Tab-separated table of C-alpha atoms in Angstrom:
chain	number	residue	atom	x	y	z
U	60	MET	CA	31.007	-2.820	8.141
U	61	PRO	CA	29.185	0.289	9.444
U	62	ALA	CA	25.623	-0.226	10.611
U	63	PRO	CA	22.971	0.736	8.049
U	64	HIS	CA	21.141	3.967	8.785
U	65	PRO	CA	18.202	5.972	7.427
U	66	ALA	CA	18.895	7.717	4.131
U	67	GLU	CA	17.044	11.013	4.504
U	68	SER	CA	19.755	12.799	2.513
U	69	ARG	CA	18.752	10.972	-0.675
U	70	SER	CA	17.118	13.182	-3.262
U	71	ASP	CA	13.717	12.537	-4.800
U	72	ALA	CA	15.422	11.564	-8.064
U	73	GLU	CA	17.632	9.009	-6.288
U	74	LEU	CA	14.675	7.557	-4.411
U	75	ILE	CA	12.558	7.342	-7.556
U	76	ARG	CA	15.367	5.439	-9.311
U	77	ALA	CA	15.728	3.046	-6.364
U	78	ASN	CA	11.988	2.497	-6.109
U	79	ARG	CA	11.546	1.989	-9.850
U	80	GLY	CA	14.487	-0.401	-9.956
U	81	PHE	CA	12.928	-2.603	-7.290
U	82	TYR	CA	9.193	-2.301	-7.952
U	83	ASP	CA	9.243	-2.327	-11.751
U	84	SER	CA	11.056	-5.675	-11.538
U	85	LEU	CA	8.619	-6.885	-8.920
U	86	TRP	CA	5.436	-5.902	-10.756
U	87	ALA	CA	6.690	-7.050	-14.176
U	88	GLY	CA	6.498	-10.685	-13.037
U	89	ALA	CA	3.599	-10.397	-10.596
U	90	LYS	CA	-0.130	-10.945	-10.828
U	91	LEU	CA	-2.761	-8.606	-9.461
U	92	ILE	CA	-3.953	-9.707	-6.011
U	93	ALA	CA	-7.530	-8.766	-5.164
U	94	PRO	CA	-8.045	-6.477	-2.148
U	95	ALA	CA	-10.195	-9.090	-0.380
U	96	CYS	CA	-7.139	-11.388	-0.141
U	97	PHE	CA	-5.365	-9.112	2.340
U	98	ASN	CA	-5.770	-8.885	6.097
U	99	THR	CA	-6.552	-5.187	5.627
U	100	TRP	CA	-9.876	-6.033	3.946
U	101	PRO	CA	-11.927	-6.674	7.124
U	102	LEU	CA	-10.850	-3.238	8.400
U	103	LEU	CA	-11.349	-1.358	5.139
U	104	HIS	CA	-14.240	-2.787	3.147
U	105	GLU	CA	-17.048	-1.173	5.174
U	106	LEU	CA	-15.114	2.088	5.279
U	107	ALA	CA	-14.743	1.914	1.494
U	108	ALA	CA	-18.413	1.076	0.971
U	109	ALA	CA	-19.395	4.227	2.894
U	110	ALA	CA	-17.071	6.469	0.842
U	111	PRO	CA	-18.361	7.211	-2.686
U	112	ARG	CA	-15.117	8.947	-3.734
U	113	ARG	CA	-12.004	6.868	-3.074
U	114	LEU	CA	-8.301	7.204	-3.949
U	115	GLU	CA	-5.416	4.794	-3.414
U	116	VAL	CA	-1.894	6.079	-4.052
U	117	ALA	CA	0.845	3.736	-5.321
U	118	PRO	CA	-0.911	0.384	-4.817
U	119	GLY	CA	1.262	-1.476	-7.319
U	120	LEU	CA	-0.423	-4.842	-7.827
U	121	ARG	CA	-1.462	-5.064	-4.175
U	122	PRO	CA	-4.461	-2.669	-4.002
U	123	ARG	CA	-6.352	-2.558	-0.714
U	124	LEU	CA	-9.410	-0.588	-1.862
U	125	PRO	CA	-12.090	-2.073	-4.172
U	126	LEU	CA	-10.960	-2.086	-7.793
U	127	HIS	CA	-14.285	-0.763	-9.065
U	128	GLY	CA	-15.311	2.677	-7.922
U	129	SER	CA	-11.845	3.647	-6.637
U	130	CYS	CA	-9.207	5.811	-8.333
U	131	PHE	CA	-5.599	4.608	-8.368
U	132	VAL	CA	-2.346	6.502	-8.986
U	133	ASP	CA	0.979	4.726	-9.526
U	134	LEU	CA	4.414	5.356	-11.050
U	135	SER	CA	4.818	1.831	-12.430
U	136	HIS	CA	3.561	1.378	-15.988
U	137	ALA	CA	3.568	-2.412	-15.500
U	138	ALA	CA	1.252	-2.057	-12.508
U	139	LEU	CA	-0.949	0.470	-14.304
U	140	ARG	CA	-1.452	-1.802	-17.307
U	141	CYS	CA	-2.587	-4.652	-15.087
U	142	LEU	CA	-4.873	-2.449	-12.980
U	143	GLN	CA	-6.458	-0.967	-16.097
U	144	ALA	CA	-6.906	-4.420	-17.657
U	145	SER	CA	-8.870	-5.384	-14.542
U	146	GLY	CA	-11.232	-2.448	-15.026
U	147	ALA	CA	-9.687	-0.102	-12.481
U	148	ASP	CA	-9.491	3.667	-12.984
U	149	ALA	CA	-5.690	3.907	-12.784
U	150	VAL	CA	-3.495	6.784	-13.926
U	151	HIS	CA	0.194	7.627	-13.890
U	152	GLY	CA	1.302	10.000	-11.152
U	153	MET	CA	3.199	10.593	-7.925
U	154	ILE	CA	2.119	11.334	-4.384
U	155	GLY	CA	3.761	14.761	-4.547
U	156	ALA	CA	1.680	15.874	-7.552
U	157	LEU	CA	-1.653	14.061	-7.628
U	158	PRO	CA	-3.694	14.600	-10.816
U	159	TYR	CA	-6.932	15.500	-9.016
U	160	GLY	CA	-8.705	18.616	-7.824
U	161	ASP	CA	-8.970	19.934	-4.286
U	162	ALA	CA	-11.259	18.083	-1.835
U	163	SER	CA	-11.967	15.323	-4.386
U	164	PHE	CA	-12.073	12.264	-2.094
U	165	ASP	CA	-13.873	10.979	1.002
U	166	LEU	CA	-11.355	8.162	1.524
U	167	VAL	CA	-7.635	8.320	0.720
U	168	CYS	CA	-5.316	5.339	1.102
U	169	ALA	CA	-1.520	5.584	0.895
U	170	LEU	CA	0.132	2.495	2.365
U	171	ASP	CA	3.917	2.036	2.448
U	172	ILE	CA	4.501	5.378	0.740
U	173	LEU	CA	5.705	8.124	3.098
U	174	GLU	CA	8.933	6.303	3.915
U	175	HIS	CA	9.781	6.209	0.187
U	176	VAL	CA	9.672	9.964	-0.548
U	177	ALA	CA	12.255	12.600	0.321
U	178	ASP	CA	9.637	15.302	0.893
U	179	ASP	CA	7.129	13.692	3.229
U	180	GLU	CA	5.786	17.133	4.188
U	181	GLY	CA	4.965	17.793	0.544
U	182	ALA	CA	3.386	14.355	0.167
U	183	LEU	CA	1.104	14.921	3.152
U	184	ALA	CA	0.227	18.401	1.930
U	185	GLU	CA	-0.881	16.842	-1.351
U	186	LEU	CA	-2.958	14.185	0.404
U	187	ALA	CA	-4.564	16.959	2.460
U	188	ARG	CA	-5.288	18.933	-0.690
U	189	VAL	CA	-7.254	16.145	-2.379
U	190	ALA	CA	-9.018	14.982	0.817
U	191	ALA	CA	-12.435	16.452	1.577
U	192	PRO	CA	-13.029	17.808	5.098
U	193	GLY	CA	-13.876	14.869	7.344
U	194	ALA	CA	-12.306	12.348	4.940
U	195	ALA	CA	-10.799	9.143	6.269
U	196	VAL	CA	-7.105	8.836	5.399
U	197	LEU	CA	-5.306	5.502	5.713
U	198	LEU	CA	-1.533	5.451	5.997
U	199	SER	CA	1.090	2.946	7.035
U	200	VAL	CA	4.556	3.841	8.277
U	201	PRO	CA	7.586	1.920	9.545
U	202	LEU	CA	8.680	2.885	13.043
U	203	HIS	CA	11.899	3.383	14.987
U	204	PRO	CA	15.023	4.543	13.098
U	205	ALA	CA	17.064	2.228	15.321
U	206	ALA	CA	15.333	-0.711	13.601
U	207	TRP	CA	16.780	0.305	10.198
U	208	THR	CA	18.276	-2.556	8.161
U	209	ALA	CA	20.023	-2.871	4.805
U	210	PHE	CA	16.706	-4.018	3.365
U	211	ASP	CA	15.212	-0.558	4.058
U	212	ASP	CA	17.959	0.871	1.854
U	213	PHE	CA	17.489	-1.759	-0.818
U	214	VAL	CA	13.746	-1.220	-1.294
U	215	GLY	CA	14.116	2.557	-1.433
U	216	HIS	CA	13.115	3.641	2.053
U	217	CYS	CA	14.179	7.116	3.075
U	218	ARG	CA	13.354	6.909	6.774
U	219	ARG	CA	11.617	5.223	9.673
U	220	TYR	CA	9.552	7.359	12.040
U	221	GLU	CA	9.747	7.911	15.739
U	222	PRO	CA	6.142	7.631	16.974
U	223	GLU	CA	6.014	11.192	18.312
U	224	ARG	CA	7.389	12.511	15.027
U	225	ILE	CA	4.685	10.932	12.878
U	226	VAL	CA	1.947	12.197	15.233
U	227	ALA	CA	3.278	15.767	15.012
U	228	LEU	CA	3.867	15.548	11.261
U	229	LEU	CA	0.324	14.381	10.597
U	230	ALA	CA	-1.175	17.005	12.910
U	231	ARG	CA	0.576	19.826	11.024
U	232	HIS	CA	-1.372	18.818	7.932
U	233	GLY	CA	-4.742	18.320	9.595
U	234	PHE	CA	-4.614	14.544	10.135
U	235	SER	CA	-5.566	13.210	13.557
U	236	ILE	CA	-4.965	9.524	14.328
U	237	GLU	CA	-8.224	7.877	15.358
U	238	ARG	CA	-7.174	4.228	15.236
U	239	SER	CA	-4.111	2.110	14.516
U	240	ALA	CA	-3.257	-1.538	13.918
U	241	VAL	CA	0.052	-3.383	14.147
U	242	TYR	CA	0.946	-4.002	10.518
U	243	GLY	CA	3.636	-5.417	8.256
U	244	MET	CA	6.174	-8.186	8.685
U	245	GLN	CA	9.607	-7.654	10.167
U	246	PRO	CA	12.243	-10.242	9.166
U	247	LYS	CA	13.138	-12.431	12.155
U	248	SER	CA	16.462	-13.652	10.802
U	249	SER	CA	19.254	-11.301	9.753
U	250	ARG	CA	20.914	-14.173	7.866
U	251	LEU	CA	17.750	-14.834	5.877
U	252	LEU	CA	17.510	-11.111	5.137
U	253	GLU	CA	21.123	-11.030	3.929
U	254	LEU	CA	20.562	-14.099	1.747
U	255	GLY	CA	17.424	-12.618	0.216
U	256	GLN	CA	19.169	-9.345	-0.489
U	257	TRP	CA	22.123	-11.150	-2.097
U	258	TYR	CA	19.758	-12.996	-4.447
U	259	LEU	CA	17.879	-9.782	-5.250
U	260	THR	CA	21.177	-8.097	-6.100
U	261	HIS	CA	22.828	-10.907	-8.069
U	262	HIS	CA	19.906	-13.003	-9.348
U	263	ARG	CA	17.040	-10.549	-9.381
U	264	GLU	CA	14.831	-12.340	-11.909
U	265	ARG	CA	15.009	-15.636	-10.015
U	266	ALA	CA	14.525	-13.913	-6.654
U	267	MET	CA	11.432	-12.083	-7.926
U	268	TRP	CA	10.043	-15.374	-9.291
U	269	TRP	CA	10.387	-16.990	-5.870
U	270	TYR	CA	8.856	-13.982	-4.146
U	271	ASN	CA	5.840	-13.736	-6.472
U	272	ARG	CA	5.187	-17.478	-6.884
U	273	VAL	CA	6.127	-18.861	-3.465
U	274	LEU	CA	6.767	-16.333	-0.704
U	275	MET	CA	3.853	-14.004	-1.450
U	276	PRO	CA	1.234	-16.811	-1.562
U	277	LEU	CA	2.629	-18.212	1.689
U	278	GLY	CA	2.546	-14.755	3.263
U	279	LEU	CA	-1.092	-14.334	2.259
U	280	ARG	CA	-1.978	-17.756	3.631
U	281	PHE	CA	-0.467	-17.069	7.045
U	282	GLN	CA	-1.464	-13.431	7.490
U	283	LYS	CA	-2.405	-12.504	11.019
U	284	PRO	CA	-5.752	-10.748	11.543
U	285	LEU	CA	-5.509	-7.008	12.079
U	286	ARG	CA	-7.367	-5.300	14.902
U	287	TRP	CA	-8.009	-1.622	15.349
U	288	ARG	CA	-7.013	-0.042	18.626
U	289	ALA	CA	-7.681	3.487	19.846
U	290	GLY	CA	-5.194	6.161	18.816
U	291	LEU	CA	-1.542	5.326	18.274
U	292	GLY	CA	-1.427	2.642	20.980
U	293	ASP	CA	1.721	1.071	22.400
U	294	THR	CA	4.520	1.208	19.821
U	295	SER	CA	7.181	-0.701	21.777
U	296	GLY	CA	8.719	-3.318	19.506
U	297	VAL	CA	6.260	-2.503	16.697
U	298	ASP	CA	7.872	-2.490	13.260
U	299	GLU	CA	5.041	-0.847	11.292
U	300	LEU	CA	1.614	0.669	11.947
U	301	LEU	CA	-1.517	1.041	9.873
U	302	LEU	CA	-3.093	4.394	10.767
U	303	ARG	CA	-6.667	5.502	10.288
U	304	CYS	CA	-6.798	9.289	10.363
U	305	CYS	CA	-9.500	11.925	10.055
U	306	TYR	CA	-8.717	14.992	7.972
U	307	ARG	CA	-9.739	18.464	9.115
U	308	PRO	CA	-8.281	21.435	7.204
U	309	VAL	CA	-5.756	23.573	9.062
U	310	SER	CA	-3.937	26.736	8.110
U	311	ALA	CA	-0.946	26.246	5.812
U	312	PRO	CA	1.795	24.360	7.711
U	313	SER	CA	5.216	25.936	8.101
U	314	ARG	CA	7.801	24.080	6.004
């Protein structure tokens, strides 16, 4: 079989279908997990407390910003219902067309998003539009196209980023990387990955039950602490990075 490879030729419509197919099934059987349960909380809660206007894009049922006082945008109606039932200000929308005015937020969070959209330039332009000058912008991105697996395809990823590419891409839209942290979990076993994907393909409901009831709680229990480091840091062998950026408006980027 040919090696899997990034799917940057996929259209937005194809990616939306793939993402909805996976995440609607995931969120339909999941419970909301409070932001304080994640290893991102020690890095974000003081930042959030200092930002009166906060936005998190596409959190699903794994929000990282405080539920009260933050705005949330998501495509999944199942996730939105649960967020709203918990008192969150959550509305339907996409990263490429956010339903907010210019310079509306002091803190913008978009984790695990850029790799899911065909037009990442447009997504970043939209984040820049709603961010106030000097706003903190939190992003996470998977690195190294050579690390692409079939699971990236299955969950609707469009790409992985070379480190120099993400730095240049962010800079074009006024985002400078101030800090980063090694983030995410890369599967250690290709056989385990193949088995999980087979179950997700052929027994999706059962696979989602195991993920939500067993694997996710175990993952939360054994999370490793995150630590900020200056700038991008060493990216050798790093699967994914959490990036803390500062936004300063620039002239319109060339597309």
